[in-house]
mmCIF file of C-alpha atoms in Angstrom:
data_model
loop_
_atom_site.group_PDB
_atom_site.id
_atom_site.type_symbol
_atom_site.label_atom_id
_atom_site.label_comp_id
_atom_site.label_asym_id
_atom_site.label_seq_id
_atom_site.Cartn_x
_atom_site.Cartn_y
_atom_site.Cartn_z
ATOM 1 C CA UNK H 1 19.992 58.426 -5.400
ATOM 2 C CA UNK H 2 21.627 58.152 -8.442
ATOM 3 C CA UNK H 3 20.257 58.825 -12.052
ATOM 4 C CA UNK H 4 23.704 57.702 -13.621
ATOM 5 C CA UNK H 5 23.086 54.501 -14.709
ATOM 6 C CA UNK H 6 19.646 53.220 -16.104
ATOM 7 C CA UNK H 7 18.181 50.119 -17.691
ATOM 8 C CA UNK H 8 16.205 51.194 -20.770
ATOM 9 C CA UNK H 9 15.754 48.254 -22.889
ATOM 10 C CA UNK H 10 14.688 44.558 -22.561
ATOM 11 C CA UNK H 11 13.990 41.961 -24.314
ATOM 12 C CA UNK H 12 12.698 37.853 -23.517
ATOM 13 C CA UNK H 13 11.812 35.233 -26.073
ATOM 14 C CA UNK H 14 9.395 33.316 -26.220
ATOM 15 C CA UNK H 15 10.390 30.210 -24.200
ATOM 16 C CA UNK H 16 10.416 25.883 -25.666
ATOM 17 C CA UNK H 17 10.066 22.652 -24.047
ATOM 18 C CA UNK H 18 11.657 21.211 -27.376
ATOM 19 C CA UNK H 19 8.185 18.577 -27.379
ATOM 20 C CA UNK H 20 7.499 17.329 -30.942
ATOM 21 C CA UNK H 21 7.231 19.482 -33.527
ATOM 22 C CA UNK H 22 8.190 22.477 -31.944
ATOM 23 C CA UNK H 23 11.386 24.730 -33.590
ATOM 24 C CA UNK H 24 14.493 23.756 -32.486
ATOM 25 C CA UNK H 25 16.826 27.132 -32.255
ATOM 26 C CA UNK H 26 20.176 27.136 -31.501
ATOM 27 C CA UNK H 27 21.187 28.946 -27.934
ATOM 28 C CA UNK H 28 23.409 31.393 -30.769
ATOM 29 C CA UNK H 29 19.906 32.113 -31.871
ATOM 30 C CA UNK H 30 18.576 32.259 -28.996
ATOM 31 C CA UNK H 31 20.938 35.053 -28.323
ATOM 32 C CA UNK H 32 20.852 37.257 -31.818
ATOM 33 C CA UNK H 33 16.592 36.647 -31.212
ATOM 34 C CA UNK H 34 16.732 38.304 -27.886
ATOM 35 C CA UNK H 35 19.102 41.653 -27.934
ATOM 36 C CA UNK H 36 16.781 42.169 -30.991
ATOM 37 C CA UNK H 37 14.297 42.480 -28.879
ATOM 38 C CA UNK H 38 16.478 43.939 -26.143
ATOM 39 C CA UNK H 39 18.033 47.375 -28.715
ATOM 40 C CA UNK H 40 13.917 47.664 -30.296
ATOM 41 C CA UNK H 41 12.919 48.497 -26.952
ATOM 42 C CA UNK H 42 16.218 50.434 -26.572
ATOM 43 C CA UNK H 43 15.679 52.092 -29.728
ATOM 44 C CA UNK H 44 19.086 51.028 -30.627
ATOM 45 C CA UNK H 45 21.228 48.885 -33.296
ATOM 46 C CA UNK H 46 23.764 46.401 -32.785
ATOM 47 C CA UNK H 47 26.681 49.206 -34.413
ATOM 48 C CA UNK H 48 26.006 51.886 -31.443
ATOM 49 C CA UNK H 49 28.415 48.905 -29.242
ATOM 50 C CA UNK H 50 30.950 48.918 -31.255
ATOM 51 C CA UNK H 51 33.254 50.296 -29.198
ATOM 52 C CA UNK H 52 31.283 49.839 -26.145
ATOM 53 C CA UNK H 53 29.918 47.243 -23.641
ATOM 54 C CA UNK H 54 28.934 43.061 -24.465
ATOM 55 C CA UNK H 55 27.736 41.079 -21.179
ATOM 56 C CA UNK H 56 27.745 37.115 -22.087
ATOM 57 C CA UNK H 57 26.120 34.718 -19.502
ATOM 58 C CA UNK H 58 27.809 31.596 -19.234
ATOM 59 C CA UNK H 59 25.183 28.656 -20.436
ATOM 60 C CA UNK H 60 25.692 25.142 -20.592
ATOM 61 C CA UNK H 61 25.990 25.003 -24.331
ATOM 62 C CA UNK H 62 28.902 27.440 -25.120
ATOM 63 C CA UNK H 63 30.550 25.707 -27.725
ATOM 64 C CA UNK H 64 34.076 27.105 -27.137
ATOM 65 C CA UNK H 65 35.726 28.433 -24.151
ATOM 66 C CA UNK H 66 36.041 32.440 -26.147
ATOM 67 C CA UNK H 67 32.154 32.178 -24.963
ATOM 68 C CA UNK H 68 31.742 35.566 -24.764
ATOM 69 C CA UNK H 69 34.153 36.209 -27.376
ATOM 70 C CA UNK H 70 32.448 34.283 -29.800
ATOM 71 C CA UNK H 71 29.058 35.506 -29.413
ATOM 72 C CA UNK H 72 30.273 39.450 -30.606
ATOM 73 C CA UNK H 73 31.548 37.593 -33.480
ATOM 74 C CA UNK H 74 28.195 35.462 -33.847
ATOM 75 C CA UNK H 75 26.467 39.596 -33.143
ATOM 76 C CA UNK H 76 28.238 41.011 -34.832
ATOM 77 C CA UNK H 77 29.855 43.479 -32.635
ATOM 78 C CA UNK H 78 32.975 44.508 -32.357
ATOM 79 C CA UNK H 79 33.521 45.562 -28.458
ATOM 80 C CA UNK H 80 35.872 47.485 -26.609
ATOM 81 C CA UNK H 81 35.233 45.785 -23.551
ATOM 82 C CA UNK H 82 33.465 42.161 -22.847
ATOM 83 C CA UNK H 83 32.227 40.667 -19.564
ATOM 84 C CA UNK H 84 31.439 36.814 -19.153
ATOM 85 C CA UNK H 85 29.624 36.051 -15.780
ATOM 86 C CA UNK H 86 29.522 32.901 -14.933
ATOM 87 C CA UNK H 87 27.851 33.273 -11.706
ATOM 88 C CA UNK H 88 24.500 31.063 -12.909
ATOM 89 C CA UNK H 89 21.595 32.499 -11.959
ATOM 90 C CA UNK H 90 23.220 35.740 -10.453
ATOM 91 C CA UNK H 91 25.436 36.548 -14.045
ATOM 92 C CA UNK H 92 22.173 38.934 -15.345
ATOM 93 C CA UNK H 93 23.156 41.211 -11.876
ATOM 94 C CA UNK H 94 26.412 41.146 -11.019
ATOM 95 C CA UNK H 95 27.203 41.735 -15.115
ATOM 96 C CA UNK H 96 24.562 44.366 -14.407
ATOM 97 C CA UNK H 97 27.302 46.106 -11.022
ATOM 98 C CA UNK H 98 30.139 45.996 -13.438
ATOM 99 C CA UNK H 99 28.673 47.071 -16.578
ATOM 100 C CA UNK H 100 27.703 50.399 -14.296
ATOM 101 C CA UNK H 101 31.073 50.338 -12.816
ATOM 102 C CA UNK H 102 32.367 49.723 -15.960
ATOM 103 C CA UNK H 103 30.503 53.312 -17.259
ATOM 104 C CA UNK H 104 30.601 55.664 -14.466
ATOM 105 C CA UNK H 105 34.712 55.102 -14.548
ATOM 106 C CA UNK H 106 34.312 56.814 -17.893
ATOM 107 C CA UNK H 107 35.440 54.146 -19.886
ATOM 108 C CA UNK H 108 32.067 52.800 -22.460
ATOM 109 C CA UNK H 109 28.867 54.547 -22.326
ATOM 110 C CA UNK H 110 26.503 51.394 -23.118
ATOM 111 C CA UNK H 111 26.503 47.432 -22.503
ATOM 112 C CA UNK H 112 24.644 45.021 -23.902
ATOM 113 C CA UNK H 113 24.184 42.042 -22.250
ATOM 114 C CA UNK H 114 22.648 38.920 -23.345
ATOM 115 C CA UNK H 115 22.020 35.287 -21.825
ATOM 116 C CA UNK H 116 20.374 31.719 -23.498
ATOM 117 C CA UNK H 117 20.545 28.272 -23.630
ATOM 118 C CA UNK H 118 19.356 25.418 -24.796
ATOM 119 C CA UNK H 119 19.575 22.890 -21.981
ATOM 120 C CA UNK H 120 16.098 21.009 -23.393
ATOM 121 C CA UNK H 121 18.776 20.416 -26.664
ATOM 122 C CA UNK H 122 21.654 17.737 -24.357
ATOM 123 C CA UNK H 123 22.062 14.286 -23.625
ATOM 124 C CA UNK H 124 21.105 14.331 -20.241
ATOM 125 C CA UNK H 125 21.069 12.099 -17.511
ATOM 126 C CA UNK H 126 18.238 13.013 -16.909
ATOM 127 C CA UNK H 127 15.359 14.645 -18.041
ATOM 128 C CA UNK H 128 16.048 18.190 -17.416
ATOM 129 C CA UNK H 129 19.099 17.074 -15.781
ATOM 130 C CA UNK H 130 22.390 18.466 -19.084
ATOM 131 C CA UNK H 131 25.671 15.649 -18.776
ATOM 132 C CA UNK H 132 27.615 19.909 -18.162
ATOM 133 C CA UNK H 133 31.391 19.460 -16.683
ATOM 134 C CA UNK H 134 29.572 20.836 -12.752
ATOM 135 C CA UNK H 135 27.603 17.432 -13.202
ATOM 136 C CA UNK H 136 30.647 15.586 -13.889
ATOM 137 C CA UNK H 137 33.253 16.176 -12.292
ATOM 138 C CA UNK H 138 34.399 17.986 -9.370
ATOM 139 C CA UNK H 139 32.524 19.180 -6.392
ATOM 140 C CA UNK H 140 29.303 17.814 -6.697
ATOM 141 C CA UNK H 141 30.636 14.626 -7.766
ATOM 142 C CA UNK H 142 32.934 14.161 -5.248
ATOM 143 C CA UNK H 143 31.067 14.835 -2.185
ATOM 144 C CA UNK H 144 27.217 14.281 -3.500
ATOM 145 C CA UNK H 145 26.557 12.266 -7.212
ATOM 146 C CA UNK H 146 28.224 9.517 -5.877
ATOM 147 C CA UNK H 147 25.396 8.993 -3.372
ATOM 148 C CA UNK H 148 22.375 9.797 -5.185
ATOM 149 C CA UNK H 149 21.741 13.023 -5.534
ATOM 150 C CA UNK H 150 20.276 13.923 -8.730
ATOM 151 C CA UNK H 151 21.004 17.368 -9.337
ATOM 152 C CA UNK H 152 18.884 20.661 -7.464
ATOM 153 C CA UNK H 153 15.899 18.993 -6.585
ATOM 154 C CA UNK H 154 17.888 16.285 -4.213
ATOM 155 C CA UNK H 155 20.967 19.177 -2.929
ATOM 156 C CA UNK H 156 17.723 21.379 -2.187
ATOM 157 C CA UNK H 157 15.907 19.158 -0.277
ATOM 158 C CA UNK H 158 19.024 18.985 1.741
ATOM 159 C CA UNK H 159 18.452 22.607 2.641
ATOM 160 C CA UNK H 160 14.778 22.571 3.496
ATOM 161 C CA UNK H 161 15.381 19.801 5.756
ATOM 162 C CA UNK H 162 17.292 21.632 8.128
ATOM 163 C CA UNK H 163 15.305 24.433 7.616
ATOM 164 C CA UNK H 164 12.647 22.983 8.844
ATOM 165 C CA UNK H 165 14.759 20.790 11.582
ATOM 166 C CA UNK H 166 15.853 24.567 12.799
ATOM 167 C CA UNK H 167 12.485 26.550 13.185
ATOM 168 C CA UNK H 168 9.963 24.114 13.926
ATOM 169 C CA UNK H 169 6.117 25.627 11.922
ATOM 170 C CA UNK H 170 6.704 25.758 9.078
ATOM 171 C CA UNK H 171 3.787 24.521 6.849
ATOM 172 C CA UNK H 172 3.428 22.977 3.018
ATOM 173 C CA UNK H 173 0.416 24.982 3.156
ATOM 174 C CA UNK H 174 2.923 27.906 2.882
ATOM 175 C CA UNK H 175 5.443 27.216 0.555
ATOM 176 C CA UNK H 176 2.076 26.139 -1.824
ATOM 177 C CA UNK H 177 0.363 29.560 -1.703
ATOM 178 C CA UNK H 178 4.017 30.858 -3.130
ATOM 179 C CA UNK H 179 3.491 28.114 -5.926
ATOM 180 C CA UNK H 180 0.327 29.189 -6.744
ATOM 181 C CA UNK H 181 0.360 33.184 -6.732
ATOM 182 C CA UNK H 182 3.709 32.566 -9.065
ATOM 183 C CA UNK H 183 1.318 30.145 -11.253
ATOM 184 C CA UNK H 184 -1.301 33.266 -10.602
ATOM 185 C CA UNK H 185 0.863 35.747 -12.283
ATOM 186 C CA UNK H 186 2.100 33.139 -14.706
ATOM 187 C CA UNK H 187 -1.482 33.372 -15.633
ATOM 188 C CA UNK H 188 -1.332 37.465 -16.689
ATOM 189 C CA UNK H 189 1.780 36.815 -18.581
ATOM 190 C CA UNK H 190 1.911 36.091 -22.223
ATOM 191 C CA UNK H 191 5.377 34.185 -22.256
ATOM 192 C CA UNK H 192 5.187 31.802 -19.145
ATOM 193 C CA UNK H 193 5.656 27.969 -20.412
ATOM 194 C CA UNK H 194 2.418 27.172 -17.375
ATOM 195 C CA UNK H 195 -0.167 29.817 -16.488
ATOM 196 C CA UNK H 196 -3.300 27.366 -15.598
ATOM 197 C CA UNK H 197 -3.307 28.431 -12.299
ATOM 198 C CA UNK H 198 -3.719 25.869 -9.662
ATOM 199 C CA UNK H 199 -4.680 25.865 -5.960
ATOM 200 C CA UNK H 200 -2.625 25.067 -2.821
ATOM 201 C CA UNK H 201 -4.760 21.408 -2.393
ATOM 202 C CA UNK H 202 -3.404 21.193 -5.958
ATOM 203 C CA UNK H 203 0.182 21.915 -4.398
ATOM 204 C CA UNK H 204 0.112 19.892 -1.754
ATOM 205 C CA UNK H 205 -1.278 16.861 -3.766
ATOM 206 C CA UNK H 206 1.522 16.940 -5.672
ATOM 207 C CA UNK H 207 3.665 13.930 -6.008
ATOM 208 C CA UNK H 208 6.715 14.525 -4.076
ATOM 209 C CA UNK H 209 9.734 13.989 -5.875
ATOM 210 C CA UNK H 210 13.482 13.854 -3.424
ATOM 211 C CA UNK H 211 11.350 14.044 0.730
ATOM 212 C CA UNK H 212 10.026 17.743 0.843
ATOM 213 C CA UNK H 213 10.347 18.678 -1.995
ATOM 214 C CA UNK H 214 7.116 18.585 -4.526
ATOM 215 C CA UNK H 215 7.155 18.340 -8.133
ATOM 216 C CA UNK H 216 5.239 21.660 -7.815
ATOM 217 C CA UNK H 217 8.239 23.647 -6.170
ATOM 218 C CA UNK H 218 10.580 23.032 -8.811
ATOM 219 C CA UNK H 219 10.628 24.915 -12.712
ATOM 220 C CA UNK H 220 9.878 23.935 -15.304
ATOM 221 C CA UNK H 221 13.392 23.268 -17.575
ATOM 222 C CA UNK H 222 12.715 25.160 -21.132
ATOM 223 C CA UNK H 223 15.237 26.379 -23.996
ATOM 224 C CA UNK H 224 15.183 30.400 -24.193
ATOM 225 C CA UNK H 225 17.282 33.565 -23.868
ATOM 226 C CA UNK H 226 16.674 36.755 -22.428
ATOM 227 C CA UNK H 227 18.701 40.681 -22.715
ATOM 228 C CA UNK H 228 19.248 44.257 -21.480
ATOM 229 C CA UNK H 229 19.986 47.457 -22.842
ATOM 230 C CA UNK H 230 22.371 49.343 -20.199
ATOM 231 C CA UNK H 231 23.195 52.972 -20.162
ATOM 232 C CA UNK H 232 24.845 56.002 -19.205
ATOM 233 C CA UNK H 233 22.290 58.483 -17.703
ATOM 234 C CA UNK H 234 23.039 60.855 -20.432
ATOM 235 C CA UNK H 235 22.489 58.861 -22.804
ATOM 236 C CA UNK H 236 19.315 57.293 -21.173
ATOM 237 C CA UNK H 237 17.486 60.325 -20.783
ATOM 238 C CA UNK H 238 18.829 60.767 -24.771
ATOM 239 C CA UNK H 239 17.261 58.446 -25.965
ATOM 240 C CA UNK H 240 14.193 57.263 -23.543
ATOM 241 C CA UNK H 241 11.254 58.230 -21.848
ATOM 242 C CA UNK H 242 10.875 55.381 -19.713
ATOM 243 C CA UNK H 243 14.894 54.889 -18.439
ATOM 244 C CA UNK H 244 15.746 52.639 -14.585
ATOM 245 C CA UNK H 245 17.574 53.641 -13.237
ATOM 246 C CA UNK H 246 20.054 51.073 -10.456
ATOM 247 C CA UNK H 247 19.852 52.683 -7.102
ATOM 248 C CA UNK H 248 21.651 50.975 -5.416
ATOM 249 C CA UNK H 249 23.243 46.207 -5.630
ATOM 250 C CA UNK H 250 25.228 44.441 -3.016
ATOM 251 C CA UNK H 251 26.937 41.336 -3.845
ATOM 252 C CA UNK H 252 28.425 37.672 -2.169
ATOM 253 C CA UNK H 253 30.232 34.911 -2.862
ATOM 254 C CA UNK H 254 30.850 31.807 -0.685
ATOM 255 C CA UNK H 255 29.408 33.377 1.651
ATOM 256 C CA UNK H 256 29.334 31.463 5.258
ATOM 257 C CA UNK H 257 26.921 31.638 7.960
ATOM 258 C CA UNK H 258 28.631 30.949 10.843
ATOM 259 C CA UNK H 259 31.878 28.902 10.953
ATOM 260 C CA UNK H 260 33.409 28.207 7.801
ATOM 261 C CA UNK H 261 33.585 24.044 9.043
ATOM 262 C CA UNK H 262 29.749 24.012 10.116
ATOM 263 C CA UNK H 263 27.946 27.158 8.173
ATOM 264 C CA UNK H 264 24.396 27.857 8.967
ATOM 265 C CA UNK H 265 22.738 26.505 5.937
ATOM 266 C CA UNK H 266 19.841 28.068 6.123
ATOM 267 C CA UNK H 267 20.572 31.935 5.537
ATOM 268 C CA UNK H 268 22.137 32.642 2.636
ATOM 269 C CA UNK H 269 24.245 35.561 0.847
ATOM 270 C CA UNK H 270 21.259 38.176 0.980
ATOM 271 C CA UNK H 271 21.853 38.892 4.110
ATOM 272 C CA UNK H 272 24.682 40.316 3.380
ATOM 273 C CA UNK H 273 23.500 41.853 -0.099
ATOM 274 C CA UNK H 274 20.452 42.774 0.450
ATOM 275 C CA UNK H 275 20.856 45.374 3.072
ATOM 276 C CA UNK H 276 24.201 46.781 1.656
ATOM 277 C CA UNK H 277 21.912 47.033 -1.697
ATOM 278 C CA UNK H 278 18.854 48.644 0.687
ATOM 279 C CA UNK H 279 22.184 50.718 2.284
ATOM 280 C CA UNK H 280 23.243 51.613 -1.176
ATOM 281 C CA UNK H 281 19.542 53.255 -2.820
ATOM 282 C CA UNK H 282 19.123 55.947 0.117
ATOM 283 C CA UNK H 283 15.098 53.491 0.779
ATOM 284 C CA UNK H 284 14.043 50.891 3.341
ATOM 285 C CA UNK H 285 12.188 48.033 3.258
ATOM 286 C CA UNK H 286 8.975 50.102 3.277
ATOM 287 C CA UNK H 287 9.648 51.594 -0.139
ATOM 288 C CA UNK H 288 9.664 48.301 -1.969
ATOM 289 C CA UNK H 289 7.180 48.588 -4.287
ATOM 290 C CA UNK H 290 6.960 44.581 -5.159
ATOM 291 C CA UNK H 291 10.412 41.618 -4.264
ATOM 292 C CA UNK H 292 11.576 39.475 -7.793
ATOM 293 C CA UNK H 293 13.025 36.468 -6.331
ATOM 294 C CA UNK H 294 15.658 34.432 -8.030
ATOM 295 C CA UNK H 295 12.687 31.674 -7.343
ATOM 296 C CA UNK H 296 13.944 28.095 -8.354
ATOM 297 C CA UNK H 297 12.257 26.944 -5.508
ATOM 298 C CA UNK H 298 9.368 28.364 -3.258
ATOM 299 C CA UNK H 299 11.223 28.147 0.177
ATOM 300 C CA UNK H 300 14.128 29.926 -1.299
ATOM 301 C CA UNK H 301 11.846 32.871 -2.489
ATOM 302 C CA UNK H 302 10.806 32.967 1.621
ATOM 303 C CA UNK H 303 14.829 31.967 2.142
ATOM 304 C CA UNK H 304 14.993 34.804 0.796
ATOM 305 C CA UNK H 305 12.246 37.828 1.906
ATOM 306 C CA UNK H 306 14.033 36.757 5.696
ATOM 307 C CA UNK H 307 17.532 37.916 4.346
ATOM 308 C CA UNK H 308 17.151 40.833 2.890
ATOM 309 C CA UNK H 309 15.780 41.923 6.693
ATOM 310 C CA UNK H 310 11.740 41.883 6.066
ATOM 311 C CA UNK H 311 11.539 39.938 8.584
ATOM 312 C CA UNK H 312 13.635 37.870 10.732
ATOM 313 C CA UNK H 313 15.220 34.380 9.583
ATOM 314 C CA UNK H 314 12.254 31.114 10.660
ATOM 315 C CA UNK H 315 9.472 33.943 10.779
ATOM 316 C CA UNK H 316 9.088 33.682 7.018
ATOM 317 C CA UNK H 317 5.931 31.457 6.593
ATOM 318 C CA UNK H 318 4.632 33.761 9.365
ATOM 319 C CA UNK H 319 5.387 37.138 6.688
ATOM 320 C CA UNK H 320 4.114 34.501 3.607
ATOM 321 C CA UNK H 321 1.215 33.684 5.366
ATOM 322 C CA UNK H 322 -0.173 37.537 6.900
ATOM 323 C CA UNK H 323 0.868 39.418 3.517
ATOM 324 C CA UNK H 324 -0.662 38.976 -0.003
ATOM 325 C CA UNK H 325 1.926 38.036 -2.815
ATOM 326 C CA UNK H 326 -0.404 38.893 -5.670
ATOM 327 C CA UNK H 327 0.468 42.300 -7.849
ATOM 328 C CA UNK H 328 -2.164 43.822 -6.283
ATOM 329 C CA UNK H 329 -1.415 42.617 -2.462
ATOM 330 C CA UNK H 330 0.295 43.969 -0.079
ATOM 331 C CA UNK H 331 3.610 42.255 -0.715
ATOM 332 C CA UNK H 332 3.605 42.106 -4.690
ATOM 333 C CA UNK H 333 6.152 38.613 -5.698
ATOM 334 C CA UNK H 334 7.436 37.059 -8.445
ATOM 335 C CA UNK H 335 4.964 38.915 -10.802
ATOM 336 C CA UNK H 336 5.591 37.405 -14.001
ATOM 337 C CA UNK H 337 5.002 34.165 -12.343
ATOM 338 C CA UNK H 338 8.783 33.875 -11.850
ATOM 339 C CA UNK H 339 10.563 30.490 -12.874
ATOM 340 C CA UNK H 340 8.804 28.776 -10.415
ATOM 341 C CA UNK H 341 5.588 28.807 -13.743
ATOM 342 C CA UNK H 342 7.338 30.981 -16.939
ATOM 343 C CA UNK H 343 10.220 28.230 -16.989
ATOM 344 C CA UNK H 344 13.934 28.642 -16.386
ATOM 345 C CA UNK H 345 15.916 28.749 -19.467
ATOM 346 C CA UNK H 346 19.605 27.146 -18.078
ATOM 347 C CA UNK H 347 20.344 27.192 -14.537
ATOM 348 C CA UNK H 348 22.054 30.230 -15.289
ATOM 349 C CA UNK H 349 19.790 32.458 -17.937
ATOM 350 C CA UNK H 350 17.360 32.158 -15.489
ATOM 351 C CA UNK H 351 18.940 34.724 -13.259
ATOM 352 C CA UNK H 352 17.924 37.771 -16.386
ATOM 353 C CA UNK H 353 13.842 37.532 -15.300
ATOM 354 C CA UNK H 354 13.617 39.006 -11.700
ATOM 355 C CA UNK H 355 15.103 41.667 -12.757
ATOM 356 C CA UNK H 356 13.534 41.753 -16.716
ATOM 357 C CA UNK H 357 10.373 41.521 -15.070
ATOM 358 C CA UNK H 358 10.794 44.356 -12.893
ATOM 359 C CA UNK H 359 12.413 47.151 -15.572
ATOM 360 C CA UNK H 360 9.193 45.951 -17.273
ATOM 361 C CA UNK H 361 6.555 46.619 -14.395
ATOM 362 C CA UNK H 362 9.236 50.569 -13.119
ATOM 363 C CA UNK H 363 7.970 51.313 -16.616
ATOM 364 C CA UNK H 364 4.674 50.074 -16.626
ATOM 365 C CA UNK H 365 4.314 47.595 -19.606
ATOM 366 C CA UNK H 366 3.435 44.682 -17.199
ATOM 367 C CA UNK H 367 -0.587 44.694 -18.995
ATOM 368 C CA UNK H 368 -2.851 42.665 -16.653
ATOM 369 C CA UNK H 369 -0.054 41.849 -13.481
ATOM 370 C CA UNK H 370 0.912 45.521 -13.326
ATOM 371 C CA UNK H 371 2.124 46.645 -9.676
ATOM 372 C CA UNK H 372 -0.473 50.016 -9.339
ATOM 373 C CA UNK H 373 2.224 53.577 -8.982
ATOM 374 C CA UNK H 374 5.698 50.775 -8.893
ATOM 375 C CA UNK H 375 8.196 53.588 -8.676
ATOM 376 C CA UNK H 376 11.253 51.201 -6.225
ATOM 377 C CA UNK H 377 11.888 47.785 -6.640
ATOM 378 C CA UNK H 378 14.742 44.413 -5.137
ATOM 379 C CA UNK H 379 15.786 42.098 -7.867
ATOM 380 C CA UNK H 380 17.594 39.002 -7.296
ATOM 381 C CA UNK H 381 20.419 36.871 -8.385
ATOM 382 C CA UNK H 382 21.442 33.561 -7.336
ATOM 383 C CA UNK H 383 23.390 31.181 -8.021
ATOM 384 C CA UNK H 384 25.349 27.907 -7.993
ATOM 385 C CA UNK H 385 25.327 24.599 -5.346
ATOM 386 C CA UNK H 386 28.061 24.707 -3.254
ATOM 387 C CA UNK H 387 28.895 21.958 -1.009
ATOM 388 C CA UNK H 388 27.172 22.406 2.194
ATOM 389 C CA UNK H 389 26.162 25.695 1.559
ATOM 390 C CA UNK H 390 22.065 26.930 0.102
ATOM 391 C CA UNK H 391 24.304 29.669 -2.881
ATOM 392 C CA UNK H 392 27.600 30.844 -4.183
ATOM 393 C CA UNK H 393 26.449 34.116 -5.309
ATOM 394 C CA UNK H 394 23.714 36.433 -4.475
ATOM 395 C CA UNK H 395 23.469 39.842 -5.789
ATOM 396 C CA UNK H 396 20.707 42.638 -4.575
ATOM 397 C CA UNK H 397 19.840 45.138 -6.231
ATOM 398 C CA UNK H 398 17.228 48.326 -6.559
ATOM 399 C CA UNK H 399 15.659 50.090 -9.022
ATOM 400 C CA UNK H 400 13.738 52.606 -9.635
ATOM 401 C CA UNK H 401 12.255 55.065 -12.048
ATOM 402 C CA UNK H 402 11.355 59.185 -12.891
ATOM 403 C CA UNK H 403 8.338 59.091 -10.960
#
């Protein structure tokens, strides 16, 4: 397995629910904060990225069309290469793939990748539903908004309803197990926004928001920022005693399963990108020590497990029922609490979380929630809600350490 590209530093700011009395930071301040944390861990400064690479994830609060260049200006960096990703929750992992390609080609030696958003600072149609272009024109407003589809929860409720029709037998208790396990992990993560554990019974008692999706199926929207530093293998070995290597990746965009006129919406692009990442890494499912999905809803975590091939399509519920999802179990899942309990800092930026938690685990720095002897982990990016399908972009990565 290749050891020529590694992540050597990550940063995650404290999150905010923008409650009365809390300090409201701008998106630019969160980006600078997250970048500083990542640079500190990497043992680098922003000046080390002059003539190198800078990657910037799209934000709903981006205040210029030249977002990546404006971010370079705000950070005081003069990069040779700018990357910008607008693939929603797949942006962080997509930029890792682009950065690795540039590093392997010898164009740059290192790339700083940043993302932040402050959706709670901007006007909203409803709590957590910013008045962004995506929700005020285009496909969403042409085909869904006029009929009362108010954001992601209503959209994904349709997907879950179809799944439960197509694969009878999925129990709400199973989805509750995922949500409760995530909250348990969040209780062990000082940066999670919600840390009080709850039970499956609490999950079942939570009110239905868009049938069949409940309150405890949903991510809490937050303000915050995240970042990471990716370098060549040579630089990683020189600066870092705990590099985390990019072993393999796969990517699928605008994926259709079946006929384009009537695709099967119960299968995501991870059916392509997950197996591709494993093949490139030269590992099997049994080699994966933990799994970090993009968990905007519990059933998306379950469908992602299916599509990676850990079990057959339609058998995800049984897989969840038969495995221990906690960090010390046989299938550690969303070991930082995920977005479900950790918080989602805007739709695009939440995708940094699975990647950064995977790095944290492989560096052995996860504290109370550390997966024992973690060597190889998988992380996912999942972005965009197209009309009639469950995700525009599905990016899969396999990471490993030196152990």
